């Protein structure tokens, strides 16, 4: 297994934006004072959402905030692949699933599109807008091949529509998420064949239930 390391080039400092710090303190408050280190993962995630990646100065700030040794925060940041340890694209971070169902459905062709339009994987593009990776299963096998772009799934992809998605991100647009072959979520092509009664999932058939210890409140199960 390869060792994940922080990028060689690091910013001089890190500072929370007020709204990020408010959320970080909310997470810390969920734990007893002597267990505040339990907030390390959500706080690192908040930092990544603010900055796009987790830097060494950010790790130092988190360590001081939570009363942890820096190496302990570093261990968390380098263990979980969801944390990016170097700058990623300002427009899109593209993570193409390369596991068996997607591979059988054409993920290698999607990766070729990324390489041709963006450059080598695991490298920031020359214009700083894109960064792409091959990743393990993302759990949307029914909709293979697929990719996670930033926070959302793009499914049932072809080389042509992935190329268009990349062009749209480059132009500052926000391409639609979800399947790209006309289906709704994970339904069969042509539409659902079972469980078609809307009352099965829209809540209309549920009976009212009282929430325990809240006698005035009623919700539908």
Tab-separated table of C-alpha atoms in Angstrom, residues 27-211:
chain	number	residue	atom	x	y	z
A	27	UNK	CA	-18.941	19.573	16.373
A	28	UNK	CA	-16.580	19.968	19.320
A	29	UNK	CA	-19.517	20.714	21.612
A	30	UNK	CA	-21.044	17.334	20.779
A	31	UNK	CA	-18.328	15.564	22.786
A	32	UNK	CA	-17.155	15.706	26.411
A	33	UNK	CA	-14.184	18.005	26.945
A	34	UNK	CA	-11.821	15.075	27.405
A	35	UNK	CA	-13.067	13.533	24.139
A	36	UNK	CA	-12.942	16.632	21.931
A	37	UNK	CA	-10.462	14.793	19.660
A	38	UNK	CA	-13.471	12.830	18.374
A	39	UNK	CA	-14.327	15.866	16.244
A	40	UNK	CA	-11.155	15.552	14.159
A	41	UNK	CA	-12.746	13.959	11.085
A	42	UNK	CA	-15.682	16.385	10.692
A	43	UNK	CA	-13.388	19.361	11.302
A	44	UNK	CA	-10.909	18.182	8.680
A	45	UNK	CA	-13.866	17.798	6.319
A	46	UNK	CA	-15.020	21.335	7.059
A	47	UNK	CA	-11.513	22.570	6.272
A	48	UNK	CA	-11.526	20.696	2.987
A	49	UNK	CA	-14.887	22.202	2.059
A	50	UNK	CA	-13.492	25.657	2.819
A	51	UNK	CA	-10.084	25.305	1.146
A	52	UNK	CA	-10.568	22.451	-1.303
A	53	UNK	CA	-7.825	20.407	0.405
A	54	UNK	CA	-6.114	19.799	3.762
A	55	UNK	CA	-2.789	21.581	4.206
A	56	UNK	CA	-0.054	21.196	6.809
A	57	UNK	CA	-0.882	24.558	8.459
A	58	UNK	CA	-4.508	23.422	8.707
A	59	UNK	CA	-3.416	20.208	10.412
A	60	UNK	CA	-1.416	22.262	12.917
A	61	UNK	CA	-4.454	24.435	13.695
A	62	UNK	CA	-6.683	21.387	14.193
A	63	UNK	CA	-4.105	19.765	16.476
A	64	UNK	CA	-3.985	22.842	18.701
A	65	UNK	CA	-7.767	23.237	18.669
A	66	UNK	CA	-8.374	19.646	19.768
A	67	UNK	CA	-5.376	19.201	22.041
A	68	UNK	CA	-3.820	16.542	19.834
A	69	UNK	CA	-0.295	15.890	18.671
A	70	UNK	CA	0.102	16.986	15.057
A	71	UNK	CA	1.136	13.490	14.047
A	72	UNK	CA	-2.235	12.166	15.247
A	73	UNK	CA	-4.137	14.596	13.022
A	74	UNK	CA	-1.715	13.798	10.200
A	75	UNK	CA	-2.465	10.092	10.649
A	76	UNK	CA	-6.183	10.723	10.199
A	77	UNK	CA	-5.740	13.003	7.189
A	78	UNK	CA	-3.450	10.553	5.415
A	79	UNK	CA	-5.458	7.424	6.259
A	80	UNK	CA	-8.808	8.466	4.778
A	81	UNK	CA	-8.709	8.880	1.005
A	82	UNK	CA	-11.578	11.370	1.101
A	83	UNK	CA	-9.101	13.965	2.346
A	84	UNK	CA	-7.138	15.622	-0.441
A	85	UNK	CA	-3.575	16.415	0.550
A	86	UNK	CA	-2.745	18.786	-2.274
A	87	UNK	CA	-4.636	21.471	-4.203
A	88	UNK	CA	-7.349	20.164	-6.518
A	89	UNK	CA	-9.138	21.814	-9.395
A	90	UNK	CA	-10.987	25.055	-8.828
A	91	UNK	CA	-13.730	23.862	-11.198
A	92	UNK	CA	-13.963	20.133	-10.554
A	93	UNK	CA	-12.454	17.188	-8.737
A	94	UNK	CA	-13.365	14.174	-10.882
A	95	UNK	CA	-13.212	10.714	-9.301
A	96	UNK	CA	-13.848	7.972	-11.839
A	97	UNK	CA	-14.848	4.589	-10.449
A	98	UNK	CA	-12.585	1.862	-11.791
A	99	UNK	CA	-13.997	-1.132	-9.913
A	100	UNK	CA	-15.304	-4.185	-11.793
A	101	UNK	CA	-18.909	-3.151	-12.681
A	102	UNK	CA	-17.793	0.237	-13.968
A	103	UNK	CA	-14.730	-1.258	-15.664
A	104	UNK	CA	-16.941	-3.731	-17.519
A	105	UNK	CA	-19.249	-0.895	-18.583
A	106	UNK	CA	-16.538	1.371	-19.962
A	107	UNK	CA	-14.781	3.268	-17.185
A	108	UNK	CA	-11.446	2.934	-18.966
A	109	UNK	CA	-12.840	5.025	-21.809
A	110	UNK	CA	-13.959	7.649	-19.280
A	111	UNK	CA	-10.452	7.762	-17.836
A	112	UNK	CA	-9.031	8.271	-21.318
A	113	UNK	CA	-11.302	11.293	-21.731
A	114	UNK	CA	-9.989	12.697	-18.445
A	115	UNK	CA	-6.387	12.082	-19.466
A	116	UNK	CA	-6.888	13.649	-22.899
A	117	UNK	CA	-8.770	16.712	-21.649
A	118	UNK	CA	-7.156	17.252	-18.232
A	119	UNK	CA	-3.785	15.494	-18.163
A	120	UNK	CA	-2.282	12.732	-15.996
A	121	UNK	CA	-4.328	11.460	-13.076
A	122	UNK	CA	-3.529	12.654	-9.564
A	123	UNK	CA	-2.115	15.895	-10.985
A	124	UNK	CA	-3.566	19.390	-11.062
A	125	UNK	CA	-4.355	20.446	-14.623
A	126	UNK	CA	-2.196	23.100	-16.246
A	127	UNK	CA	-4.970	25.705	-15.931
A	128	UNK	CA	-5.612	24.807	-12.283
A	129	UNK	CA	-9.265	23.995	-12.952
A	130	UNK	CA	-9.303	20.200	-12.822
A	131	UNK	CA	-7.929	17.214	-10.940
A	132	UNK	CA	-8.945	13.626	-11.653
A	133	UNK	CA	-8.449	10.276	-9.971
A	134	UNK	CA	-9.288	6.625	-10.403
A	135	UNK	CA	-11.085	5.457	-7.257
A	136	UNK	CA	-12.588	2.280	-5.852
A	137	UNK	CA	-16.299	1.453	-5.790
A	138	UNK	CA	-18.557	4.425	-5.059
A	139	UNK	CA	-21.667	2.289	-4.635
A	140	UNK	CA	-23.606	3.174	-7.781
A	141	UNK	CA	-22.954	-0.102	-9.615
A	142	UNK	CA	-26.423	-0.239	-11.178
A	143	UNK	CA	-25.633	3.028	-12.928
A	144	UNK	CA	-22.174	2.077	-14.163
A	145	UNK	CA	-19.987	3.591	-15.424
A	146	UNK	CA	-20.037	6.608	-13.157
A	147	UNK	CA	-17.925	9.270	-11.525
A	148	UNK	CA	-18.197	11.477	-8.489
A	149	UNK	CA	-17.542	15.070	-9.458
A	150	UNK	CA	-17.089	17.358	-6.476
A	151	UNK	CA	-19.902	16.220	-4.155
A	152	UNK	CA	-22.257	14.601	-6.645
A	153	UNK	CA	-22.682	11.430	-8.711
A	154	UNK	CA	-22.745	11.511	-12.516
A	155	UNK	CA	-23.991	8.147	-13.750
A	156	UNK	CA	-24.532	6.067	-16.896
A	157	UNK	CA	-21.768	8.034	-18.542
A	158	UNK	CA	-20.286	7.770	-22.019
A	159	UNK	CA	-17.039	9.313	-23.237
A	160	UNK	CA	-19.023	11.919	-25.157
A	161	UNK	CA	-21.187	13.147	-22.308
A	162	UNK	CA	-18.289	13.101	-19.838
A	163	UNK	CA	-16.323	15.261	-22.272
A	164	UNK	CA	-19.285	17.662	-22.401
A	165	UNK	CA	-19.540	17.701	-18.603
A	166	UNK	CA	-15.870	18.668	-18.350
A	167	UNK	CA	-16.366	21.403	-20.958
A	168	UNK	CA	-19.368	22.720	-19.023
A	169	UNK	CA	-17.419	22.883	-15.766
A	170	UNK	CA	-14.590	24.657	-17.588
A	171	UNK	CA	-17.112	27.221	-18.821
A	172	UNK	CA	-18.385	27.880	-15.313
A	173	UNK	CA	-21.619	25.948	-15.758
A	174	UNK	CA	-23.111	23.399	-13.360
A	175	UNK	CA	-23.960	20.219	-15.289
A	176	UNK	CA	-26.937	18.200	-14.126
A	177	UNK	CA	-26.229	15.340	-11.757
A	178	UNK	CA	-27.487	11.768	-11.771
A	179	UNK	CA	-28.026	9.375	-14.701
A	180	UNK	CA	-27.204	10.474	-18.244
A	181	UNK	CA	-29.177	7.845	-20.144
A	182	UNK	CA	-32.692	9.063	-19.361
A	183	UNK	CA	-33.483	6.824	-16.428
A	184	UNK	CA	-34.729	8.098	-13.047
A	185	UNK	CA	-32.269	7.261	-10.267
A	186	UNK	CA	-31.642	3.478	-10.469
A	187	UNK	CA	-34.838	2.444	-12.235
A	188	UNK	CA	-34.631	0.064	-15.190
A	189	UNK	CA	-34.398	1.675	-18.594
A	190	UNK	CA	-37.954	2.414	-19.691
A	191	UNK	CA	-39.195	3.071	-16.171
A	192	UNK	CA	-40.109	1.177	-13.038
A	193	UNK	CA	-41.799	-2.215	-13.375
A	194	UNK	CA	-42.616	-2.836	-9.696
A	195	UNK	CA	-43.551	-0.772	-6.614
A	196	UNK	CA	-45.249	1.783	-8.844
A	197	UNK	CA	-47.902	2.918	-6.336
A	198	UNK	CA	-46.817	6.408	-5.130
A	199	UNK	CA	-48.371	5.795	-1.700
A	200	UNK	CA	-45.624	3.259	-1.027
A	201	UNK	CA	-43.008	5.978	-0.808
A	202	UNK	CA	-44.651	9.413	-0.560
A	203	UNK	CA	-45.866	8.915	3.022
A	204	UNK	CA	-49.587	9.125	2.255
A	205	UNK	CA	-50.267	5.561	3.423
A	206	UNK	CA	-48.444	5.949	6.730
A	207	UNK	CA	-50.427	6.025	9.954
A	208	UNK	CA	-49.819	8.827	12.496
A	209	UNK	CA	-47.557	7.887	15.378
A	210	UNK	CA	-46.804	9.801	18.534
A	211	UNK	CA	-43.126	10.337	19.277
